[in-house]
PDB file of C-alpha atoms in Angstrom:
ATOM      1  CA  MET A  85      -3.973  21.848  -7.798  1.00 61.00           C
ATOM      2  CA  SER A  86      -6.504  22.980  -5.187  1.00 84.00           C
ATOM      3  CA  VAL A  87      -4.786  25.322  -2.698  1.00 85.00           C
ATOM      4  CA  ILE A  88      -6.746  25.879   0.526  1.00 86.00           C
ATOM      5  CA  GLU A  89      -5.614  28.604   2.894  1.00 84.00           C
ATOM      6  CA  ILE A  90      -5.771  27.645   6.578  1.00 81.00           C
ATOM      7  CA  ASN A  91      -6.755  30.377   9.011  1.00 77.00           C
ATOM      8  CA  SER A  92      -7.604  28.326  12.094  1.00 68.00           C
ATOM      9  CA  LEU A  93      -6.718  25.033  13.777  1.00 63.00           C
ATOM     10  CA  SER A  94     -10.214  23.681  13.150  1.00 72.00           C
ATOM     11  CA  GLU A  95     -10.182  23.991   9.364  1.00 75.00           C
ATOM     12  CA  PRO A  96     -12.160  21.077   7.832  1.00 80.00           C
ATOM     13  CA  GLY A  97      -9.951  18.495   6.102  1.00 79.00           C
ATOM     14  CA  VAL A  98      -6.755  19.011   8.106  1.00 81.00           C
ATOM     15  CA  GLU A  99      -7.671  16.720  11.009  1.00 81.00           C
ATOM     16  CA  VAL A 100      -5.620  13.939   9.386  1.00 84.00           C
ATOM     17  CA  PHE A 101      -2.542  16.057  10.093  1.00 83.00           C
ATOM     18  CA  SER A 102      -3.546  17.223  13.550  1.00 76.00           C
ATOM     19  CA  ARG A 103      -6.192  15.448  15.597  1.00 68.00           C
ATOM     20  CA  LEU A 104      -5.949  11.816  14.465  1.00 70.00           C
ATOM     21  CA  THR A 105      -3.614   9.586  16.483  1.00 71.00           C
ATOM     22  CA  GLU A 106      -1.340   7.033  14.822  1.00 78.00           C
ATOM     23  CA  ALA A 107      -3.789   4.309  15.871  1.00 76.00           C
ATOM     24  CA  GLN A 108      -6.681   6.195  14.261  1.00 74.00           C
ATOM     25  CA  LEU A 109      -4.693   6.750  11.088  1.00 78.00           C
ATOM     26  CA  ARG A 110      -3.922   3.045  10.927  1.00 76.00           C
ATOM     27  CA  ASN A 111      -7.647   2.212  11.308  1.00 70.00           C
ATOM     28  CA  ARG A 112      -7.453  -1.468  12.186  1.00 60.00           C
ATOM     29  CA  LEU A 113     -11.250  -1.818  12.011  1.00 51.00           C
ATOM     30  CA  SER A 114     -11.196  -0.816   8.348  1.00 60.00           C
ATOM     31  CA  PRO A 115      -7.650  -1.228   6.965  1.00 61.00           C
ATOM     32  CA  ARG A 116      -8.720  -0.091   3.499  1.00 70.00           C
ATOM     33  CA  ASP A 117      -9.452   3.343   4.977  1.00 78.00           C
ATOM     34  CA  GLY A 118      -6.083   3.575   6.743  1.00 91.00           C
ATOM     35  CA  ILE A 119      -3.743   6.503   6.164  1.00 93.00           C
ATOM     36  CA  PHE A 120      -0.072   7.198   6.779  1.00 94.00           C
ATOM     37  CA  ILE A 121       1.799  10.496   6.844  1.00 92.00           C
ATOM     38  CA  ALA A 122       5.076  11.095   5.000  1.00 93.00           C
ATOM     39  CA  GLU A 123       7.217  14.055   5.985  1.00 89.00           C
ATOM     40  CA  SER A 124       9.774  16.028   3.912  1.00 88.00           C
ATOM     41  CA  PRO A 125      10.031  16.308   0.113  1.00 89.00           C
ATOM     42  CA  LYS A 126      12.586  13.525  -0.308  1.00 92.00           C
ATOM     43  CA  VAL A 127      10.571  10.959   1.652  1.00 95.00           C
ATOM     44  CA  ILE A 128       7.350  11.945  -0.129  1.00 95.00           C
ATOM     45  CA  GLN A 129       9.080  11.539  -3.498  1.00 95.00           C
ATOM     46  CA  VAL A 130      10.152   7.986  -2.552  1.00 97.00           C
ATOM     47  CA  ALA A 131       6.577   7.116  -1.565  1.00 97.00           C
ATOM     48  CA  LEU A 132       5.294   8.447  -4.883  1.00 96.00           C
ATOM     49  CA  ASP A 133       8.034   6.585  -6.779  1.00 97.00           C
ATOM     50  CA  MET A 134       6.871   3.330  -5.161  1.00 96.00           C
ATOM     51  CA  GLY A 135       3.286   3.902  -6.272  1.00 96.00           C
ATOM     52  CA  HIS A 136       1.593   5.000  -3.056  1.00 96.00           C
ATOM     53  CA  THR A 137      -1.581   7.045  -3.471  1.00 95.00           C
ATOM     54  CA  PRO A 138      -1.502  10.637  -2.127  1.00 95.00           C
ATOM     55  CA  LEU A 139      -4.662  12.037  -0.547  1.00 94.00           C
ATOM     56  CA  SER A 140      -3.747  15.562   0.584  1.00 93.00           C
ATOM     57  CA  LEU A 141      -0.786  17.835   1.301  1.00 91.00           C
ATOM     58  CA  LEU A 142       0.003  20.219   4.135  1.00 88.00           C
ATOM     59  CA  CYS A 143       2.571  22.758   3.036  1.00 86.00           C
ATOM     60  CA  GLU A 144       4.054  26.028   4.201  1.00 84.00           C
ATOM     61  CA  ARG A 145       3.002  28.767   1.826  1.00 82.00           C
ATOM     62  CA  ARG A 146       6.558  29.576   0.738  1.00 81.00           C
ATOM     63  CA  HIS A 147       7.183  25.967  -0.289  1.00 79.00           C
ATOM     64  CA  ILE A 148       4.311  25.773  -2.794  1.00 83.00           C
ATOM     65  CA  THR A 149       6.570  27.279  -5.444  1.00 81.00           C
ATOM     66  CA  GLY A 150       9.731  25.988  -3.748  1.00 81.00           C
ATOM     67  CA  ASP A 151      10.585  22.593  -2.231  1.00 78.00           C
ATOM     68  CA  ALA A 152       7.058  21.208  -2.680  1.00 82.00           C
ATOM     69  CA  SER A 153       6.469  22.319  -6.259  1.00 87.00           C
ATOM     70  CA  SER A 154       7.583  19.067  -7.908  1.00 89.00           C
ATOM     71  CA  ILE A 155       5.550  17.035  -5.413  1.00 90.00           C
ATOM     72  CA  ILE A 156       2.441  19.103  -6.083  1.00 88.00           C
ATOM     73  CA  ASP A 157       2.915  18.592  -9.823  1.00 89.00           C
ATOM     74  CA  ARG A 158       3.087  14.812  -9.336  1.00 91.00           C
ATOM     75  CA  CYS A 159       0.119  14.536  -6.969  1.00 89.00           C
ATOM     76  CA  GLY A 160      -2.499  15.824  -9.363  1.00 86.00           C
ATOM     77  CA  ASP A 161      -5.764  17.321  -8.169  1.00 88.00           C
ATOM     78  CA  ILE A 162      -5.629  16.746  -4.411  1.00 92.00           C
ATOM     79  CA  PRO A 163      -6.155  19.368  -1.679  1.00 93.00           C
ATOM     80  CA  VAL A 164      -3.047  21.377  -0.762  1.00 92.00           C
ATOM     81  CA  TYR A 165      -3.580  22.975   2.652  1.00 90.00           C
ATOM     82  CA  THR A 166      -1.276  25.883   3.360  1.00 87.00           C
ATOM     83  CA  GLY A 167      -0.615  28.630   5.872  1.00 80.00           C
ATOM     84  CA  ASP A 168       2.044  30.349   7.925  1.00 77.00           C
ATOM     85  CA  ARG A 169       4.825  28.290   9.502  1.00 77.00           C
ATOM     86  CA  ASP A 170       3.737  29.101  13.080  1.00 77.00           C
ATOM     87  CA  LEU A 171       0.113  28.166  12.450  1.00 73.00           C
ATOM     88  CA  LEU A 172       1.066  24.848  10.839  1.00 75.00           C
ATOM     89  CA  ALA A 173       3.387  24.065  13.759  1.00 75.00           C
ATOM     90  CA  LYS A 174       0.499  24.673  16.182  1.00 72.00           C
ATOM     91  CA  LEU A 175      -1.743  22.499  14.026  1.00 67.00           C
ATOM     92  CA  THR A 176       0.587  19.497  13.913  1.00 68.00           C
ATOM     93  CA  GLY A 177       2.381  19.953  17.225  1.00 68.00           C
ATOM     94  CA  TYR A 178       5.822  20.101  15.585  1.00 63.00           C
ATOM     95  CA  THR A 179       7.715  22.172  13.037  1.00 61.00           C
ATOM     96  CA  LEU A 180       7.349  20.596   9.614  1.00 62.00           C
ATOM     97  CA  THR A 181      10.533  19.098   8.197  1.00 58.00           C
ATOM     98  CA  ARG A 182      11.255  21.060   5.025  1.00 62.00           C
ATOM     99  CA  GLY A 183       7.724  22.427   5.329  1.00 74.00           C
ATOM    100  CA  VAL A 184       5.732  19.582   3.750  1.00 85.00           C
ATOM    101  CA  LEU A 185       3.521  16.691   4.913  1.00 88.00           C
ATOM    102  CA  CYS A 186       1.601  14.305   2.655  1.00 92.00           C
ATOM    103  CA  ALA A 187      -1.243  11.990   3.650  1.00 94.00           C
ATOM    104  CA  PHE A 188      -1.235   8.699   1.716  1.00 95.00           C
ATOM    105  CA  ARG A 189      -3.631   5.782   1.469  1.00 94.00           C
ATOM    106  CA  ARG A 190      -2.222   2.964   3.614  1.00 94.00           C
ATOM    107  CA  PRO A 191      -1.391  -0.132   1.526  1.00 93.00           C
ATOM    108  CA  THR A 192      -2.349  -3.664   2.470  1.00 91.00           C
ATOM    109  CA  PRO A 193       0.800  -5.529   3.609  1.00 92.00           C
ATOM    110  CA  PRO A 194       1.764  -8.566   1.531  1.00 95.00           C
ATOM    111  CA  SER A 195       1.550 -12.038   3.011  1.00 96.00           C
ATOM    112  CA  LEU A 196       4.515 -13.609   4.791  1.00 97.00           C
ATOM    113  CA  GLU A 197       4.870 -16.035   1.909  1.00 97.00           C
ATOM    114  CA  GLU A 198       5.103 -13.156  -0.591  1.00 97.00           C
ATOM    115  CA  VAL A 199       7.792 -11.356   1.411  1.00 97.00           C
ATOM    116  CA  CYS A 200       9.833 -14.545   1.776  1.00 97.00           C
ATOM    117  CA  ARG A 201       9.313 -16.066  -1.670  1.00 95.00           C
ATOM    118  CA  ASN A 202      12.452 -14.778  -3.402  1.00 95.00           C
ATOM    119  CA  ALA A 203      14.369 -13.678  -0.316  1.00 97.00           C
ATOM    120  CA  SER A 204      17.658 -15.045   0.935  1.00 97.00           C
ATOM    121  CA  ARG A 205      18.062 -12.675   3.889  1.00 98.00           C
ATOM    122  CA  ILE A 206      15.242 -11.257   6.004  1.00 98.00           C
ATOM    123  CA  VAL A 207      15.073  -9.609   9.417  1.00 98.00           C
ATOM    124  CA  VAL A 208      12.502 -10.405  12.081  1.00 98.00           C
ATOM    125  CA  ILE A 209      11.775  -7.428  14.356  1.00 97.00           C
ATOM    126  CA  ASP A 210      10.455  -8.824  17.623  1.00 96.00           C
ATOM    127  CA  GLY A 211       8.821  -6.346  19.982  1.00 94.00           C
ATOM    128  CA  VAL A 212      10.817  -3.245  18.985  1.00 95.00           C
ATOM    129  CA  VAL A 213       8.618  -0.246  19.814  1.00 93.00           C
ATOM    130  CA  ASP A 214      10.863   2.794  19.403  1.00 95.00           C
ATOM    131  CA  THR A 215      10.018   4.651  16.185  1.00 95.00           C
ATOM    132  CA  THR A 216      13.590   5.837  15.672  1.00 96.00           C
ATOM    133  CA  ASN A 217      14.939   2.294  15.951  1.00 96.00           C
ATOM    134  CA  ILE A 218      12.339   0.959  13.523  1.00 97.00           C
ATOM    135  CA  GLY A 219      13.215   3.626  10.974  1.00 97.00           C
ATOM    136  CA  ALA A 220      16.957   3.055  11.390  1.00 97.00           C
ATOM    137  CA  ILE A 221      16.589  -0.735  11.023  1.00 98.00           C
ATOM    138  CA  PHE A 222      14.651  -0.283   7.790  1.00 98.00           C
ATOM    139  CA  ARG A 223      17.256   2.115   6.428  1.00 98.00           C
ATOM    140  CA  SER A 224      20.062  -0.351   7.189  1.00 98.00           C
ATOM    141  CA  ALA A 225      18.022  -3.218   5.754  1.00 98.00           C
ATOM    142  CA  ALA A 226      17.573  -1.373   2.458  1.00 97.00           C
ATOM    143  CA  ALA A 227      21.214  -0.330   2.283  1.00 97.00           C
ATOM    144  CA  LEU A 228      22.801  -3.632   3.327  1.00 97.00           C
ATOM    145  CA  GLY A 229      20.994  -6.213   1.237  1.00 94.00           C
ATOM    146  CA  ILE A 230      18.109  -7.422   3.396  1.00 97.00           C
ATOM    147  CA  ASP A 231      15.336  -8.688   1.131  1.00 98.00           C
ATOM    148  CA  GLY A 232      12.389  -8.389   3.511  1.00 98.00           C
ATOM    149  CA  VAL A 233      11.289  -7.339   6.987  1.00 98.00           C
ATOM    150  CA  VAL A 234       8.897  -9.269   9.227  1.00 98.00           C
ATOM    151  CA  LEU A 235       7.496  -7.743  12.430  1.00 97.00           C
ATOM    152  CA  THR A 236       5.745  -9.244  15.420  1.00 96.00           C
ATOM    153  CA  PRO A 237       2.394  -7.583  16.259  1.00 94.00           C
ATOM    154  CA  ASP A 238       3.845  -5.909  19.377  1.00 93.00           C
ATOM    155  CA  SER A 239       6.396  -3.980  17.291  1.00 95.00           C
ATOM    156  CA  CYS A 240       6.041  -0.372  16.167  1.00 94.00           C
ATOM    157  CA  ASP A 241       4.179   0.270  12.920  1.00 95.00           C
ATOM    158  CA  PRO A 242       6.744   0.965  10.151  1.00 96.00           C
ATOM    159  CA  LEU A 243       4.357   3.549   8.662  1.00 95.00           C
ATOM    160  CA  ASN A 244       4.419   5.652  11.824  1.00 93.00           C
ATOM    161  CA  ARG A 245       5.291   9.197  10.713  1.00 90.00           C
ATOM    162  CA  ARG A 246       8.557   9.395  12.635  1.00 91.00           C
ATOM    163  CA  ALA A 247       9.644   5.882  11.622  1.00 95.00           C
ATOM    164  CA  VAL A 248       9.033   6.769   7.971  1.00 96.00           C
ATOM    165  CA  ARG A 249      11.081   9.972   8.301  1.00 93.00           C
ATOM    166  CA  VAL A 250      14.012   8.324  10.125  1.00 95.00           C
ATOM    167  CA  SER A 251      14.100   5.594   7.479  1.00 97.00           C
ATOM    168  CA  MET A 252      14.342   8.297   4.781  1.00 95.00           C
ATOM    169  CA  GLY A 253      11.631   6.426   2.889  1.00 96.00           C
ATOM    170  CA  SER A 254      13.314   3.015   3.143  1.00 97.00           C
ATOM    171  CA  VAL A 255      10.080   1.581   4.557  1.00 98.00           C
ATOM    172  CA  PHE A 256       8.767   1.911   0.998  1.00 97.00           C
ATOM    173  CA  LEU A 257      11.751   0.140  -0.566  1.00 97.00           C
ATOM    174  CA  VAL A 258      11.917  -3.130   1.390  1.00 97.00           C
ATOM    175  CA  PRO A 259       8.904  -5.498   1.426  1.00 97.00           C
ATOM    176  CA  TRP A 260       7.534  -5.985   4.950  1.00 98.00           C
ATOM    177  CA  THR A 261       4.681  -7.644   6.751  1.00 97.00           C
ATOM    178  CA  TRP A 262       3.470  -8.876  10.131  1.00 96.00           C
ATOM    179  CA  MET A 263       4.107 -12.367  11.543  1.00 94.00           C
ATOM    180  CA  GLU A 264       1.479 -13.816  13.848  1.00 88.00           C
ATOM    181  CA  GLN A 265       3.151 -17.137  14.641  1.00 87.00           C
ATOM    182  CA  GLY A 266       6.586 -18.241  15.844  1.00 89.00           C
ATOM    183  CA  LEU A 267       9.872 -18.844  14.056  1.00 94.00           C
ATOM    184  CA  ASP A 268       8.823 -22.320  12.958  1.00 93.00           C
ATOM    185  CA  GLU A 269       6.663 -20.595  10.344  1.00 94.00           C
ATOM    186  CA  LEU A 270       9.884 -19.321   8.762  1.00 96.00           C
ATOM    187  CA  ASN A 271      11.444 -22.769   8.949  1.00 96.00           C
ATOM    188  CA  THR A 272       8.584 -24.135   6.858  1.00 95.00           C
ATOM    189  CA  LEU A 273       9.380 -21.437   4.268  1.00 96.00           C
ATOM    190  CA  GLY A 274      12.970 -22.652   4.007  1.00 96.00           C
ATOM    191  CA  PHE A 275      14.741 -20.271   6.401  1.00 97.00           C
ATOM    192  CA  ARG A 276      17.176 -20.978   9.195  1.00 97.00           C
ATOM    193  CA  THR A 277      16.786 -18.502  12.043  1.00 97.00           C
ATOM    194  CA  ALA A 278      19.506 -16.592  13.889  1.00 97.00           C
ATOM    195  CA  ALA A 279      18.484 -14.946  17.183  1.00 96.00           C
ATOM    196  CA  MET A 280      20.734 -12.052  18.175  1.00 95.00           C
ATOM    197  CA  ALA A 281      21.173 -12.633  21.936  1.00 92.00           C
ATOM    198  CA  LEU A 282      23.800 -13.023  24.645  1.00 85.00           C
ATOM    199  CA  THR A 283      23.650 -16.544  26.077  1.00 85.00           C
ATOM    200  CA  ASP A 284      26.164 -19.235  27.031  1.00 82.00           C
ATOM    201  CA  GLN A 285      25.296 -20.960  23.737  1.00 84.00           C
ATOM    202  CA  SER A 286      25.791 -17.904  21.502  1.00 91.00           C
ATOM    203  CA  VAL A 287      28.134 -18.285  18.549  1.00 93.00           C
ATOM    204  CA  PRO A 288      30.114 -15.309  17.173  1.00 93.00           C
ATOM    205  CA  ILE A 289      28.572 -13.464  14.259  1.00 94.00           C
ATOM    206  CA  ASN A 290      31.347 -14.611  11.911  1.00 91.00           C
ATOM    207  CA  HIS A 291      30.546 -18.288  12.524  1.00 91.00           C
ATOM    208  CA  PRO A 292      31.144 -20.117   9.188  1.00 90.00           C
ATOM    209  CA  GLY A 293      27.870 -22.007   9.360  1.00 89.00           C
ATOM    210  CA  LEU A 294      25.894 -18.795   9.648  1.00 91.00           C
ATOM    211  CA  MET A 295      27.593 -17.116   6.753  1.00 87.00           C
ATOM    212  CA  SER A 296      27.068 -20.076   4.450  1.00 91.00           C
ATOM    213  CA  GLU A 297      23.312 -20.427   5.037  1.00 95.00           C
ATOM    214  CA  PRO A 298      21.447 -19.967   1.742  1.00 96.00           C
ATOM    215  CA  ARG A 299      18.377 -18.508   3.478  1.00 97.00           C
ATOM    216  CA  LEU A 300      18.702 -16.804   6.842  1.00 97.00           C
ATOM    217  CA  ALA A 301      16.281 -14.877   9.074  1.00 98.00           C
ATOM    218  CA  ILE A 302      18.050 -12.529  11.512  1.00 98.00           C
ATOM    219  CA  VAL A 303      15.937 -12.018  14.642  1.00 98.00           C
ATOM    220  CA  MET A 304      16.311  -8.729  16.537  1.00 97.00           C
ATOM    221  CA  GLY A 305      14.781  -8.153  19.991  1.00 93.00           C
ATOM    222  CA  THR A 306      13.475  -5.294  22.086  1.00 86.00           C
ATOM    223  CA  GLU A 307      15.496  -2.302  23.200  1.00 68.00           C
ATOM    224  CA  GLY A 308      15.428  -3.248  26.883  1.00 71.00           C
ATOM    225  CA  ASP A 309      14.965  -6.958  27.530  1.00 77.00           C
ATOM    226  CA  GLY A 310      16.085  -8.394  24.225  1.00 84.00           C
ATOM    227  CA  LEU A 311      14.428 -11.482  22.774  1.00 91.00           C
ATOM    228  CA  PRO A 312      12.001 -13.657  24.763  1.00 91.00           C
ATOM    229  CA  HIS A 313      13.482 -16.913  26.083  1.00 92.00           C
ATOM    230  CA  GLU A 314      10.999 -18.895  23.978  1.00 93.00           C
ATOM    231  CA  THR A 315      12.184 -17.201  20.782  1.00 93.00           C
ATOM    232  CA  ILE A 316      15.836 -17.841  21.633  1.00 94.00           C
ATOM    233  CA  ALA A 317      15.086 -21.509  22.339  1.00 93.00           C
ATOM    234  CA  GLU A 318      13.216 -21.832  19.051  1.00 95.00           C
ATOM    235  CA  ALA A 319      16.002 -20.343  16.900  1.00 95.00           C
ATOM    236  CA  ASP A 320      18.439 -22.469  14.903  1.00 96.00           C
ATOM    237  CA  TYR A 321      21.354 -20.231  15.938  1.00 96.00           C
ATOM    238  CA  VAL A 322      21.902 -17.870  18.848  1.00 96.00           C
ATOM    239  CA  VAL A 323      24.363 -15.192  17.781  1.00 95.00           C
ATOM    240  CA  ARG A 324      26.456 -12.560  19.540  1.00 92.00           C
ATOM    241  CA  ILE A 325      28.483  -9.622  18.281  1.00 90.00           C
ATOM    242  CA  PRO A 326      31.927  -9.719  19.991  1.00 89.00           C
ATOM    243  CA  MET A 327      32.459  -6.587  22.112  1.00 85.00           C
ATOM    244  CA  SER A 328      35.405  -4.682  23.564  1.00 90.00           C
ATOM    245  CA  HIS A 329      35.929  -2.518  26.662  1.00 90.00           C
ATOM    246  CA  HIS A 330      33.401  -4.539  28.710  1.00 83.00           C
ATOM    247  CA  VAL A 331      30.481  -3.255  26.633  1.00 84.00           C
ATOM    248  CA  ASP A 332      27.840  -5.980  26.669  1.00 78.00           C
ATOM    249  CA  SER A 333      25.576  -4.936  23.805  1.00 78.00           C
ATOM    250  CA  LEU A 334      24.689  -2.366  21.148  1.00 84.00           C
ATOM    251  CA  ASN A 335      21.511  -0.425  20.524  1.00 90.00           C
ATOM    252  CA  VAL A 336      19.179  -2.645  18.476  1.00 94.00           C
ATOM    253  CA  ALA A 337      19.477  -0.419  15.385  1.00 95.00           C
ATOM    254  CA  ALA A 338      23.288  -0.456  15.533  1.00 95.00           C
ATOM    255  CA  ALA A 339      23.360  -4.204  16.159  1.00 94.00           C
ATOM    256  CA  ALA A 340      21.047  -4.752  13.204  1.00 96.00           C
ATOM    257  CA  ALA A 341      23.366  -2.835  10.872  1.00 97.00           C
ATOM    258  CA  VAL A 342      26.364  -4.908  12.008  1.00 96.00           C
ATOM    259  CA  ALA A 343      24.422  -8.148  11.595  1.00 96.00           C
ATOM    260  CA  PHE A 344      23.112  -7.201   8.143  1.00 97.00           C
ATOM    261  CA  TRP A 345      26.595  -6.420   6.880  1.00 96.00           C
ATOM    262  CA  GLN A 346      28.277  -9.483   8.354  1.00 96.00           C
ATOM    263  CA  LEU A 347      25.560 -11.961   7.404  1.00 95.00           C
ATOM    264  CA  ARG A 348      24.759 -10.576   3.977  1.00 92.00           C
ATOM    265  CA  LYS A 349      24.574 -13.095   1.162  1.00 86.00           C
ATOM    266  CA  ARG A 350      27.982 -13.485  -0.416  1.00 77.00           C
TER     267      ARG A 350
END
């Protein structure tokens, strides 16, 4: 363990926790050099359990022998930057959850074929940009039997710090990747597609045909406008969740949880 005391906001080595934006951490020009940040001991433990490579830790001084001690033991000889709570909050721009951040090497996502190979239920996240919603969808996917997650390029990065924290580390438990083409790519991999949308052609979520599909991709749209018309037209099913009290729709994360439970493989 190499403990480095931080006395200023410009300490060399801590820029990964302070000055680099999410886009810079992701490093699209050189994905092998990409980094993601995990926050809180529990989430960091899940990342370590799933084999992700830690690069450095930022930790409140009091947590070195407290909440972070088991993490530090597991991480081996990496830098552990530490300091007072107020200084670290100024450095990062927020109060650290449970006093610990860990920078990890960003993994290369698997191919779409790898994610889908042994899956019977996947979710397609189309254009969802809110980090909280992304994290919540991943947590529901892990809990409710979804085998894989596929995201369109205009969706939020699942390894965004806040998305990782909201998911409670579920982004490390469910295989995920990006999808560059349309839903027909999933059809060629043996999936029928179910677009969650309110249209005159929508069938209720308990439709027998849906529930009996051996391989189903559940397609969730953006927080505001929902799914694009082209995506809805391309889907094999258009599906609605019946509502009461004149409510027309649910938040995308809540709707995803309902859909995952109802359409889970029996």
